[in-house]
mmCIF file of C-alpha atoms and ligand atoms in Angstrom:
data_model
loop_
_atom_site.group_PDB
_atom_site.id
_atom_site.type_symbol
_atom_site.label_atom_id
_atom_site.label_comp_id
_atom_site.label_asym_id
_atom_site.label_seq_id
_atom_site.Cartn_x
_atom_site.Cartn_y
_atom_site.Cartn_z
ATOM 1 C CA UNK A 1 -23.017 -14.235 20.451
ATOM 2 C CA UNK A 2 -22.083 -11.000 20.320
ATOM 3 C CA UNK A 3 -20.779 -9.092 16.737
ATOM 4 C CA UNK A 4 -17.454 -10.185 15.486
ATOM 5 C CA UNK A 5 -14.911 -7.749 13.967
ATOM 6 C CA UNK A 6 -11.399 -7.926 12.078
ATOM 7 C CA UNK A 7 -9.306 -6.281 14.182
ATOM 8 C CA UNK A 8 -5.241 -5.959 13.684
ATOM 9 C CA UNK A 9 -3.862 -7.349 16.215
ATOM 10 C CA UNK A 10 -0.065 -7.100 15.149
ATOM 11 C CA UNK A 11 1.950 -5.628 11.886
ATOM 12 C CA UNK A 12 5.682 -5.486 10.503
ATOM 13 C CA UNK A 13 7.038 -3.734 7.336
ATOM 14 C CA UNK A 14 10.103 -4.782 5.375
ATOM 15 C CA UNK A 15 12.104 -2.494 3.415
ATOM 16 C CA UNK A 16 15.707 -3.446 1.201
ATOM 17 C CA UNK A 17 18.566 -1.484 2.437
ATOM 18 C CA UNK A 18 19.994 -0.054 -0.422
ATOM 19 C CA UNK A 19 18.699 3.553 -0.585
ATOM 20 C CA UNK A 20 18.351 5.372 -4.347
ATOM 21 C CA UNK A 21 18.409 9.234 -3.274
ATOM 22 C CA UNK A 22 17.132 11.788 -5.729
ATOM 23 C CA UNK A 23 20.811 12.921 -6.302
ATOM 24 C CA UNK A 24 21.696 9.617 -7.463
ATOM 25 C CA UNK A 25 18.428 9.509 -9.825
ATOM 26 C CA UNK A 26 19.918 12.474 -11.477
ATOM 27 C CA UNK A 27 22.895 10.962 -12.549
ATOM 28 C CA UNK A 28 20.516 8.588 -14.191
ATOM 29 C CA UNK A 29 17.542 11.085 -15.830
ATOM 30 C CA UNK A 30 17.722 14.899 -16.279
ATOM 31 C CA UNK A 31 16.217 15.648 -13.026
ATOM 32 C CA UNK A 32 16.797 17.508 -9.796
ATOM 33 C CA UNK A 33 16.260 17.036 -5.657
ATOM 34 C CA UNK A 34 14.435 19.817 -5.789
ATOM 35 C CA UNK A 35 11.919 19.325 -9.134
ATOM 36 C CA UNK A 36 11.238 15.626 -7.129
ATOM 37 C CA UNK A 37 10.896 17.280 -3.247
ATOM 38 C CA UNK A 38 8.202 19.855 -4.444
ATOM 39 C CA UNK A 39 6.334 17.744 -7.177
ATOM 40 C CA UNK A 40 6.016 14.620 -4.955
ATOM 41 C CA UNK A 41 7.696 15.278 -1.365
ATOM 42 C CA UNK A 42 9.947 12.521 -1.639
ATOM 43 C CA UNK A 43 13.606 12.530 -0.658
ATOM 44 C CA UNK A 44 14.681 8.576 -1.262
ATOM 45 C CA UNK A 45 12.997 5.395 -2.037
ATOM 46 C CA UNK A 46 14.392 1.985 -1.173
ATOM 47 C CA UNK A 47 15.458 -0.462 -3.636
ATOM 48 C CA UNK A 48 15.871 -4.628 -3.534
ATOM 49 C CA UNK A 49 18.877 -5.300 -4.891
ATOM 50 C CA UNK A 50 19.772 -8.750 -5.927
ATOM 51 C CA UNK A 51 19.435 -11.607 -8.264
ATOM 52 C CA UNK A 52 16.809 -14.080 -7.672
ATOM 53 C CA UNK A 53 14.779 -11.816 -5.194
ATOM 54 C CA UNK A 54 11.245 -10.494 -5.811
ATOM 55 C CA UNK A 55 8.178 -9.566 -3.996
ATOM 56 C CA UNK A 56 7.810 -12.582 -2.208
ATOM 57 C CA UNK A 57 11.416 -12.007 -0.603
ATOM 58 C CA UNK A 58 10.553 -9.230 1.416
ATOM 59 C CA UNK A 59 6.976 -9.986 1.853
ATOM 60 C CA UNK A 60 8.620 -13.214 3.600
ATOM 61 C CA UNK A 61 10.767 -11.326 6.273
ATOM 62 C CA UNK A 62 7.304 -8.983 7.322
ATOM 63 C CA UNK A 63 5.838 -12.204 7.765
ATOM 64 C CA UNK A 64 8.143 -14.062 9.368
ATOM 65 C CA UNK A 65 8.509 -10.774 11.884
ATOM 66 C CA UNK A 66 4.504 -10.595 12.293
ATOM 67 C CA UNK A 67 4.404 -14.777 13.249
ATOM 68 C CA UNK A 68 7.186 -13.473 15.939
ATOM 69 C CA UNK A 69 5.579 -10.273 17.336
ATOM 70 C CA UNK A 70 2.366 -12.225 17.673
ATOM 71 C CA UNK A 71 3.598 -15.431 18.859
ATOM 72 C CA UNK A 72 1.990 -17.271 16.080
ATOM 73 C CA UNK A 73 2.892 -20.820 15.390
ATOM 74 C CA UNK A 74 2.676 -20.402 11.071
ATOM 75 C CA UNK A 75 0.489 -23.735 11.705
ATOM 76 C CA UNK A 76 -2.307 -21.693 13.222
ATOM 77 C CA UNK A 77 -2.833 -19.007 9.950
ATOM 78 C CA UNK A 78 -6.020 -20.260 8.550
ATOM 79 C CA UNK A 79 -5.254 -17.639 4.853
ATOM 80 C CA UNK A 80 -2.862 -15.533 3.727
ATOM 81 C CA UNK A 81 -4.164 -12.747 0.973
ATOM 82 C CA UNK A 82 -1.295 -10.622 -0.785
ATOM 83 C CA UNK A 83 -1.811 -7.565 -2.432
ATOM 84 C CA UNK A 84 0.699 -6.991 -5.285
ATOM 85 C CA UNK A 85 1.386 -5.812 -8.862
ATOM 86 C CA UNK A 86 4.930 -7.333 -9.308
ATOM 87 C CA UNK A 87 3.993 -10.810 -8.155
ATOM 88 C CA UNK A 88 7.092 -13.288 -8.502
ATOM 89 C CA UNK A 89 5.412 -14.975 -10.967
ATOM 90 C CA UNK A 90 2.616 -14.720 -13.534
ATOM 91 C CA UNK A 91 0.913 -17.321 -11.949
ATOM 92 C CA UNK A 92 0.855 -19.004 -8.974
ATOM 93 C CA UNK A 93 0.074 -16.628 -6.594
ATOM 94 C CA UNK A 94 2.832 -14.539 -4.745
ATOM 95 C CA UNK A 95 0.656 -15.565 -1.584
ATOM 96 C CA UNK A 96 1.467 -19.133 -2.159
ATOM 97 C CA UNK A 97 5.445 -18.672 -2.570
ATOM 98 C CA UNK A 98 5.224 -16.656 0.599
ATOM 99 C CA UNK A 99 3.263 -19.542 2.474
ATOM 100 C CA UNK A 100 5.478 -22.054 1.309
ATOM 101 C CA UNK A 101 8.683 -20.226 2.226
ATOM 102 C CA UNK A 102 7.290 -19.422 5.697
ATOM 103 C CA UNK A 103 6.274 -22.777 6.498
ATOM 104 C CA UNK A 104 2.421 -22.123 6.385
ATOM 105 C CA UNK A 105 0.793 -25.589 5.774
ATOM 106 C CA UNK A 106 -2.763 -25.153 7.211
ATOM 107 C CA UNK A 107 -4.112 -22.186 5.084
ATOM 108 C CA UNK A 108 -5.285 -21.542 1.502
ATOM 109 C CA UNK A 109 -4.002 -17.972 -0.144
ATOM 110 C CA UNK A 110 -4.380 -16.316 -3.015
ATOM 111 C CA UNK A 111 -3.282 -12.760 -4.376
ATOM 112 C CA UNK A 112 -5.130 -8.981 -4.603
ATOM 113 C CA UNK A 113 -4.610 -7.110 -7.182
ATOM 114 C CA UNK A 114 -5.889 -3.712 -7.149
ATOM 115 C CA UNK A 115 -2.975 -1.240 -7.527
ATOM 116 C CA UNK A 116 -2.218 0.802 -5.067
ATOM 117 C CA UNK A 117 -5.778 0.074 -3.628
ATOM 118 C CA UNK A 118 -4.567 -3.555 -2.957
ATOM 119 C CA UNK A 119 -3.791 -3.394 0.249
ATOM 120 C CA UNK A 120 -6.782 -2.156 2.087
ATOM 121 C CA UNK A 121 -9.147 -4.023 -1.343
ATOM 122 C CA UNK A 122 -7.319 -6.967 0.692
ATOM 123 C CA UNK A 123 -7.443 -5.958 4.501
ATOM 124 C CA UNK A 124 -11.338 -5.508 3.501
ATOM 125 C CA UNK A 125 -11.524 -8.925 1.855
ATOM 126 C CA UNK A 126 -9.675 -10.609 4.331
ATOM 127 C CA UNK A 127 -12.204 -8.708 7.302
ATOM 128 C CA UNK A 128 -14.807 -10.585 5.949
ATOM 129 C CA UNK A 129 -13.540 -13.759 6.441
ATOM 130 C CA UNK A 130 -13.050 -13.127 10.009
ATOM 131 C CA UNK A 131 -16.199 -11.549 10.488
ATOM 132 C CA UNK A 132 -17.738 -14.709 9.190
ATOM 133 C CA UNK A 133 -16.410 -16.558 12.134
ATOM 134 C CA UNK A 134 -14.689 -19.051 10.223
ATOM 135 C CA UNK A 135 -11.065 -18.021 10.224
ATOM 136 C CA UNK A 136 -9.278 -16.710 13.569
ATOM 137 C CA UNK A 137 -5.887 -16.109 12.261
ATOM 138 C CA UNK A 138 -5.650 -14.114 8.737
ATOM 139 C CA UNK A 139 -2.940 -12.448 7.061
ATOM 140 C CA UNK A 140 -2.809 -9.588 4.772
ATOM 141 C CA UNK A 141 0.475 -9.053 3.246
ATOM 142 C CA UNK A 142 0.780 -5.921 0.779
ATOM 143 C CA UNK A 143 4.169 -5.714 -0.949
ATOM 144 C CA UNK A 144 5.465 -4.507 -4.490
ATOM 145 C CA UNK A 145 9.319 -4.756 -6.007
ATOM 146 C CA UNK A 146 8.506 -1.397 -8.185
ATOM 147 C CA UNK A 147 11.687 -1.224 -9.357
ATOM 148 C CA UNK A 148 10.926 -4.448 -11.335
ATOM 149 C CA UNK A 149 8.751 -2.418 -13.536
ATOM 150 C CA UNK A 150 9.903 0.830 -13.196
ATOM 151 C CA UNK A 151 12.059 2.537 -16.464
ATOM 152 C CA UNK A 152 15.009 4.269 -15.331
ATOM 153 C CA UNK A 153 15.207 6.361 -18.203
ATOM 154 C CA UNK A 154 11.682 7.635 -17.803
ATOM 155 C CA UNK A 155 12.190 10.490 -15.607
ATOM 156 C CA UNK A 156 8.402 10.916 -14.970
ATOM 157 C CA UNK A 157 7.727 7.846 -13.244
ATOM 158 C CA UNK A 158 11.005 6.673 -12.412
ATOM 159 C CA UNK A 159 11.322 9.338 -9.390
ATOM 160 C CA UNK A 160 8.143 8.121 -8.257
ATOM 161 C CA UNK A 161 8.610 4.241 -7.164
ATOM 162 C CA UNK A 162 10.343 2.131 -4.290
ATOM 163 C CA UNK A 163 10.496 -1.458 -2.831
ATOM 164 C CA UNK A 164 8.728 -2.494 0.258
ATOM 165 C CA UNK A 165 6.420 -4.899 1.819
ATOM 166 C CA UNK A 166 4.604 -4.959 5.264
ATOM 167 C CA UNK A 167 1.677 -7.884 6.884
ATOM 168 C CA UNK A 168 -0.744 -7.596 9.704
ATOM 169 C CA UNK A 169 -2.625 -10.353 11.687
ATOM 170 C CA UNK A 170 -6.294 -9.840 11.683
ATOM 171 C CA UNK A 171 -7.807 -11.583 14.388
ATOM 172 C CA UNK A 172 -11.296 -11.387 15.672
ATOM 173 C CA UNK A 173 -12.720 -9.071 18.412
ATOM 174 C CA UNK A 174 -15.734 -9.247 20.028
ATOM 175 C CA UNK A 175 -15.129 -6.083 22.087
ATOM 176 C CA UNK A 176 -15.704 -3.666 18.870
ATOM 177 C CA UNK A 177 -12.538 -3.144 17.836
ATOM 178 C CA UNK A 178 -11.147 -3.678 14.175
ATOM 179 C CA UNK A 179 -12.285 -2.764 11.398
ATOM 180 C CA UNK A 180 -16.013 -0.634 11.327
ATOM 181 C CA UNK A 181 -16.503 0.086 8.076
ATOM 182 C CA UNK A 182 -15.314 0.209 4.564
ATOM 183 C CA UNK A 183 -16.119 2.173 1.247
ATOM 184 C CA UNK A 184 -14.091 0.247 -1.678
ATOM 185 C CA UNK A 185 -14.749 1.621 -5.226
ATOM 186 C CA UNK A 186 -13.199 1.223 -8.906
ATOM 187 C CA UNK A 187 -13.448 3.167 -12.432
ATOM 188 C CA UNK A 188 -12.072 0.506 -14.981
ATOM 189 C CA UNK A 189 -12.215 3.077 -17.884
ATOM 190 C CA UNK A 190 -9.671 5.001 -15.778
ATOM 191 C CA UNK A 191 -6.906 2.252 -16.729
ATOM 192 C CA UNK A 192 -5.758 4.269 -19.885
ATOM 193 C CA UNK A 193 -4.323 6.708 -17.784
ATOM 194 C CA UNK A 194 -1.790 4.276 -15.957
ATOM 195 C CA UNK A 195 -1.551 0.177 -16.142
ATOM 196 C CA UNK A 196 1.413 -1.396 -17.781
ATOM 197 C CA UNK A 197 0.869 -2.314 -21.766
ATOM 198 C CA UNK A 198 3.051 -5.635 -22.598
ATOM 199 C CA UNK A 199 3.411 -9.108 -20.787
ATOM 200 C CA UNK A 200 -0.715 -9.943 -20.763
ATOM 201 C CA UNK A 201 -2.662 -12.197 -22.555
ATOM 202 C CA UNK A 202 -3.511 -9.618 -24.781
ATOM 203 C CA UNK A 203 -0.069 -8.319 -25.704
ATOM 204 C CA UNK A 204 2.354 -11.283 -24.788
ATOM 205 C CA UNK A 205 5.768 -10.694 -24.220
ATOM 206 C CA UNK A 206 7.885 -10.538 -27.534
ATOM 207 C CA UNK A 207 10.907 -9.047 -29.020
ATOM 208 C CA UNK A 208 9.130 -6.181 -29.950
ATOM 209 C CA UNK A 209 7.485 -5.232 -26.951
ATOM 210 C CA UNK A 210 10.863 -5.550 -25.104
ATOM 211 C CA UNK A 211 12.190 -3.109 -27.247
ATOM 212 C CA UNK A 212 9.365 -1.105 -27.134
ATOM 213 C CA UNK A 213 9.714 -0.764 -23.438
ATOM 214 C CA UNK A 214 5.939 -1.780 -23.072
ATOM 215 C CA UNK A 215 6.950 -3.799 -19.559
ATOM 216 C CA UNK A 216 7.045 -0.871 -17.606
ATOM 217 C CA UNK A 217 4.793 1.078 -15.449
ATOM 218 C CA UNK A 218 2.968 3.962 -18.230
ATOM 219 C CA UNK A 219 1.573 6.254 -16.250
ATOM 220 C CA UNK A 220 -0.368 9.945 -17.628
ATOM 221 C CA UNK A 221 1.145 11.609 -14.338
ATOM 222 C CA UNK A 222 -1.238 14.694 -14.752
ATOM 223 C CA UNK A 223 -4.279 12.806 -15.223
ATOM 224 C CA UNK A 224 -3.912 10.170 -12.582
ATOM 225 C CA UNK A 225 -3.188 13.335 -10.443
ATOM 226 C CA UNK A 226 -6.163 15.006 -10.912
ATOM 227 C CA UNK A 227 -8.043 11.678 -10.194
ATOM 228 C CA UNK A 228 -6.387 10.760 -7.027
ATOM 229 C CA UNK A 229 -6.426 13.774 -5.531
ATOM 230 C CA UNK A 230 -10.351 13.867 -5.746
ATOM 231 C CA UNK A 231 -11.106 10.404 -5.295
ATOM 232 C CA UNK A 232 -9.098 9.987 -2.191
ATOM 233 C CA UNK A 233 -10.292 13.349 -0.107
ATOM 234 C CA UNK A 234 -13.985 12.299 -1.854
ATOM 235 C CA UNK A 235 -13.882 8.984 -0.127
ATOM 236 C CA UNK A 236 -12.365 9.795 2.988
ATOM 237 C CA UNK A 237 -14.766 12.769 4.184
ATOM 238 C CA UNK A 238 -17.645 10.137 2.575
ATOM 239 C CA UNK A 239 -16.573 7.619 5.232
ATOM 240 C CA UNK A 240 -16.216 9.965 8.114
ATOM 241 C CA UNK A 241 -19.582 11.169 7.421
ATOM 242 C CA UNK A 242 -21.593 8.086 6.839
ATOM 243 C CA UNK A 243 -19.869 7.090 10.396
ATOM 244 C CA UNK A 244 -20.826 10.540 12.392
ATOM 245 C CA UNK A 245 -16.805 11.243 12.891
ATOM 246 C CA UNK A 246 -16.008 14.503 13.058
ATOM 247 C CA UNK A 247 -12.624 15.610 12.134
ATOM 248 C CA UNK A 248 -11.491 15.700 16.024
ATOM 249 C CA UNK A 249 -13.088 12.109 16.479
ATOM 250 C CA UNK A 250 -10.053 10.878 14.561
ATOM 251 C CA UNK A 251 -6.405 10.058 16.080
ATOM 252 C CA UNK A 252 -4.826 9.074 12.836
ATOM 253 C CA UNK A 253 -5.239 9.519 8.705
ATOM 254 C CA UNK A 254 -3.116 6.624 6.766
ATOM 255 C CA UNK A 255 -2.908 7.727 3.792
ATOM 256 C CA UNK A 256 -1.430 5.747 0.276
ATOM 257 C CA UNK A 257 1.864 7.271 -0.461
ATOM 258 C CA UNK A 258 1.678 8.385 -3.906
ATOM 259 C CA UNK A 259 2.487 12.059 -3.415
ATOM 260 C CA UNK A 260 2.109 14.891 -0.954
ATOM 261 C CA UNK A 261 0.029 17.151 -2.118
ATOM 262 C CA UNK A 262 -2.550 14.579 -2.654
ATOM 263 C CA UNK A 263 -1.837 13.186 0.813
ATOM 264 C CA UNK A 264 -2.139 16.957 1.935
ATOM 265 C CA UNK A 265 -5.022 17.713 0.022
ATOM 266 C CA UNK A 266 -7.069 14.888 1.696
ATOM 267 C CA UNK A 267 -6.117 15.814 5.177
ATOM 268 C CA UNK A 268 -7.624 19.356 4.219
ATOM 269 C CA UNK A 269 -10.941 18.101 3.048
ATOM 270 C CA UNK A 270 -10.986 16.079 6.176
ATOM 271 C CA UNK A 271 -10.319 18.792 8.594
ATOM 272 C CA UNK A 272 -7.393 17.188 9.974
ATOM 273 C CA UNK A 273 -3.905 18.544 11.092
ATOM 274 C CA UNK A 274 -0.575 17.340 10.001
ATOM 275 C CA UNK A 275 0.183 16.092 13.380
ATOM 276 C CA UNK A 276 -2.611 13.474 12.704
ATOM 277 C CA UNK A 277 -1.590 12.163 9.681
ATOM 278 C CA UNK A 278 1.023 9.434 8.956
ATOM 279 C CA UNK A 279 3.601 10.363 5.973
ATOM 280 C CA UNK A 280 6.508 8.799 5.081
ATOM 281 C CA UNK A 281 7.089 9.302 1.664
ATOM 282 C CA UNK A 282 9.909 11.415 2.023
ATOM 283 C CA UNK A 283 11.635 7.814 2.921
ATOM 284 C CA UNK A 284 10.082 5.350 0.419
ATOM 285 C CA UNK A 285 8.928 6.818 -2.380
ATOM 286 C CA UNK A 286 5.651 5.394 -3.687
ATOM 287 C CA UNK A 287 5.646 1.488 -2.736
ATOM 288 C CA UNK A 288 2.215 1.017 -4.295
ATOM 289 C CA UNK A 289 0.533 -2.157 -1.582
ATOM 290 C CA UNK A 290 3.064 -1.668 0.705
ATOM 291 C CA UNK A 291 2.638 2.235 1.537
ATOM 292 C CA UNK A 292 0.153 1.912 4.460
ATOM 293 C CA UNK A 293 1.301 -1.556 6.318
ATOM 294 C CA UNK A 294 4.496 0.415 6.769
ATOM 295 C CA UNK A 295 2.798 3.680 7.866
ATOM 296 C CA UNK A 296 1.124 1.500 10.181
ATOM 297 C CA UNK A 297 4.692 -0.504 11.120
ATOM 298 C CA UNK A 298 6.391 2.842 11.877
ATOM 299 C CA UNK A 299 3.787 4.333 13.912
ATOM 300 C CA UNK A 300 2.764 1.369 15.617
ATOM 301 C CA UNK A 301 3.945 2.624 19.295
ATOM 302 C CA UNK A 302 2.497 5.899 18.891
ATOM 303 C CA UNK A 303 -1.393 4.508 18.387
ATOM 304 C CA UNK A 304 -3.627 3.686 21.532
ATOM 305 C CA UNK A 305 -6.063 0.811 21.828
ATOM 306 C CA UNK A 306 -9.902 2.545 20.902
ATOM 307 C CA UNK A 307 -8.053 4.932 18.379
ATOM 308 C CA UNK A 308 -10.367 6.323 15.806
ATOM 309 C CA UNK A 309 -8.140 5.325 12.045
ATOM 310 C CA UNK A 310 -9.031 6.038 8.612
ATOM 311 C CA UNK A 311 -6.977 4.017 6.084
ATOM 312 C CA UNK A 312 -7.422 5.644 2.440
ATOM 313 C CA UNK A 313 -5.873 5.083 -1.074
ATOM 314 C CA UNK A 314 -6.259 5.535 -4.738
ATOM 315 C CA UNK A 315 -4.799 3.749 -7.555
ATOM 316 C CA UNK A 316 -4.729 2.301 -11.185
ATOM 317 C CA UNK A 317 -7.599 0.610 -12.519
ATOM 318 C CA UNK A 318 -8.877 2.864 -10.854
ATOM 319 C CA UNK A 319 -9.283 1.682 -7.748
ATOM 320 C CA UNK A 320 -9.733 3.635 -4.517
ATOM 321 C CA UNK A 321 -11.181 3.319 -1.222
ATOM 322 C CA UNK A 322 -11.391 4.493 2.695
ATOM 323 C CA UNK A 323 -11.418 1.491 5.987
ATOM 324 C CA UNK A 324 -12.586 3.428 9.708
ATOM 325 C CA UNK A 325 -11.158 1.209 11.709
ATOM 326 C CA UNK A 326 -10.917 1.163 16.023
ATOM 327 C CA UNK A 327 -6.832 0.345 16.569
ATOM 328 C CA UNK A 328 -7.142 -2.824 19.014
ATOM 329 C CA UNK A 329 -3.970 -2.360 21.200
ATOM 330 C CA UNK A 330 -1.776 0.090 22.548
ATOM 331 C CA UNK A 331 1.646 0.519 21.553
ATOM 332 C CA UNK A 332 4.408 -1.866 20.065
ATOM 333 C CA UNK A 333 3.864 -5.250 20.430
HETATM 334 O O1 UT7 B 1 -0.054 5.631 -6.754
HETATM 335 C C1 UT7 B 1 -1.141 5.541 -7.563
HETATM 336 C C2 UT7 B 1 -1.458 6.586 -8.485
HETATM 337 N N1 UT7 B 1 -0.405 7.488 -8.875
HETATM 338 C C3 UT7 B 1 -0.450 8.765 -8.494
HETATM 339 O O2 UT7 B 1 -1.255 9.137 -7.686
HETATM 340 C C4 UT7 B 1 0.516 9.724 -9.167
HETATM 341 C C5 UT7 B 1 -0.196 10.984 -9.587
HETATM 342 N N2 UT7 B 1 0.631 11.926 -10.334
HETATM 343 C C6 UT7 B 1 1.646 12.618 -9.777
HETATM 344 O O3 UT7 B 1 1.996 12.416 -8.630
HETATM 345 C C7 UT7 B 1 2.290 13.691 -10.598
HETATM 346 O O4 UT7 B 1 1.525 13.921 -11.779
HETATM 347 C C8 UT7 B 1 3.753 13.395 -11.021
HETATM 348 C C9 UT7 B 1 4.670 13.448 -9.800
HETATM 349 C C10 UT7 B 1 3.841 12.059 -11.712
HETATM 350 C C11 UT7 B 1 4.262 14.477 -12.000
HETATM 351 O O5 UT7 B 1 4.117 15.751 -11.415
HETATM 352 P P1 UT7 B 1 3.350 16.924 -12.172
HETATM 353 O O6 UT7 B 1 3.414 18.087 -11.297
HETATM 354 O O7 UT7 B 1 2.006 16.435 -12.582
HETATM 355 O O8 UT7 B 1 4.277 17.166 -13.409
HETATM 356 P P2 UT7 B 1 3.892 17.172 -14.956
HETATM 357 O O9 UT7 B 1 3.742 15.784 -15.445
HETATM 358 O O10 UT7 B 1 2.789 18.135 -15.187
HETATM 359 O O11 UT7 B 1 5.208 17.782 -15.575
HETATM 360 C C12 UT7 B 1 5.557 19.164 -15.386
HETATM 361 C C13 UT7 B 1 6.902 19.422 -16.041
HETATM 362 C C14 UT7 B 1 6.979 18.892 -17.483
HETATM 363 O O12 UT7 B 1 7.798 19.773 -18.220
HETATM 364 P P3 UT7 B 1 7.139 20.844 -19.248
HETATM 365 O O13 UT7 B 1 6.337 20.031 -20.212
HETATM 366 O O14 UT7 B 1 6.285 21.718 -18.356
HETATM 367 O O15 UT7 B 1 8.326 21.508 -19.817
HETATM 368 C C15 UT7 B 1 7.710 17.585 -17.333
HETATM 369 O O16 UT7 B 1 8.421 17.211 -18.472
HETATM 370 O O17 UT7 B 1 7.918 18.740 -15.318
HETATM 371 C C16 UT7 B 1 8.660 17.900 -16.201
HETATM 372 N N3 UT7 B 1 9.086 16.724 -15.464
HETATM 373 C C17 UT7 B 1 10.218 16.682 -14.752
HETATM 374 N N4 UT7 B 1 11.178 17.591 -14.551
HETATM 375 C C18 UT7 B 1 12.210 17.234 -13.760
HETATM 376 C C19 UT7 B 1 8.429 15.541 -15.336
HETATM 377 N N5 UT7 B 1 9.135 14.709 -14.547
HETATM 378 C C20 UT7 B 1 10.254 15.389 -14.191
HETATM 379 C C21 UT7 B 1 11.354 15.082 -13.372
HETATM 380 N N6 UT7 B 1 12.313 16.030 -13.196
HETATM 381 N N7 UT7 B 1 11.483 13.885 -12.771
#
């Protein structure tokens, strides 16, 4: 029998309609359109509005889109893996609510987290399930309601954040396509630069930490910056070379939308032209695991079966990591 691979055989991104702009964020913070566009390259972020509705909410409608596209029965998934860091719940998984509300009856699930590294931590996880030749139909499902923990009076991360969610159907190939290789790394001493402090086991919630404001993202901007912007070009060239790609070898960079000029700064090490690199910040703000499924969503009819793709990202923890992966159909399905 010949090698199997994970490839992607379909994907659909979610986002909430109601859209925060930077000129309505600076009715909220002392802040400006323009300090936000330079700094971070990002315009508007979308936010899910509504009582009752978290993560699992939107993660549900990419789902229930992907089972459509692909013209899967949700009988047939064999696991669904979500990457998030504003699960519904403490506990049970996010990936279970999502199941259950789908209808998914013949799978197990369980959740990712990894930051903004959760999505491809969990596209890699998920690979090797399929690659073991034990599970044909596998979702990933990467999806965060940010503005759950974001601070609206904290200008400095506030800006940064949106709502979104997007899934793909891994599937196996035995014609080569899918997923090639991965590089997956993490620097746990790195978490004092950005994690959120209250709402653990080792700080529970209380009175005081409410006050406190200790359930929100804390991020060290600068310091995470400096970070991400080396770990993410330093894993991305690492993975093009231990594969023999040359810069022109590649049709597409997906990038985690944290902030331009990192996102610019690791096309540069790379070699690669803007035209070859997929950015939508400007549109959704930072949407930690759900950045790069809706990359993917959005340019889904421009890539070509056999197309060269490097997935990277960086995030808390830290986490980071590159996937080379060989797109396994052409167009929108
Ligand atoms: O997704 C996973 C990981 N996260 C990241 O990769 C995020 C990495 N970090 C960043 O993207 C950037 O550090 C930020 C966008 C968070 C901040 O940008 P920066 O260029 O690093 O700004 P800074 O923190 O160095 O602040 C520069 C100045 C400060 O004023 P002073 O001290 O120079 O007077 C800030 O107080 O900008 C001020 N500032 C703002 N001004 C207007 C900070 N936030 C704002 C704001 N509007 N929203």
């Amino acid at each position: 029998m010949s090698k199997i691979n994970a490839a992607i055989t379909g994907i659909q991104g979610y986002v909430p309609e109601y859209i925060l702009t930077n000129d309505e964020l600076a009715t909220m913070v002392v802040t400006s359109d323009e300090w936000i566009t330079t700094r971070t390259g990002i315009k508007e972020r979308h936010i899910l509005k509504g009582e009752g509705l978290g993560t699992s909410d939107m993660a549900v409608e990419a789902v229930k889109g992907l089972l459509k596209k692909t013209n899967t029965s949700p009988d047939e998934v064999d696991l669904v893996i979500c990457a998030t860091v504003t699960p519904d719940m403490v506990y049970p998984a996010t990936a279970n609510i999502i199941s259950d509300k789908v209808g998914i009856k013949n799978a197990f699930s369980f959740d990712i987290n990894a930051a903004c590294s959760g999505f491809i931590y969990a596209l890699v996880t998920a690979s090797k399930y399929v690659e073991s030749g034990g599970y044909k139909k596998v979702i990933v499902v990467g999806g965060d309601k940010m503005s759950s923990v974001v601070d609206y009076t904290d200008r400095t991360t506030c800006i940064i954040f949106g709502d979104a969610a997007g899934a793909v159907m891994l599937e196996p190939s035995e014609e080569g396509y899918g997923i090639q290789d991965s590089i997956l790394k993490v620097d746990g001493s790195g978490r004092v630069h950005l994690h959120q402090k209250a709402g653990g086991s080792v700080r529970p919630a209380s009175i005081e930490t409410v006050t406190n404001r200790e359930h929100f993202v804390y991020q060290e901007g600068q310091a995470v910056f400096k970070f991400a912007v080396t770990k993410m070009a330093d894993v991305s060239v690492e993975i093009m070379e231990k594969n023999n790609l040359k810069s022109e070898d590649i049709a597409w960079l997906v990038p985690h939308q944290a902030n331009l000029r990192i996102i610019e700064a690791t096309a540069r090490r790379m070699g690669l032209e803007k035209d070859k690199v997929m950015i939508n910040i400007q549109k959704y703000g930072n949407t930690t695991n759900g950045t790069i499924p809706m990359c993917l969503y959005e340019w889904e009819d421009q890539l070509k079966k056999g197309d060269n793709i490097i997935l990277s990202a960086f995030g808390g923890g830290f986490t980071w990591g590159s996937i080379y992966l060989k797109w396994a159909y052409d167009g929108k399905r």
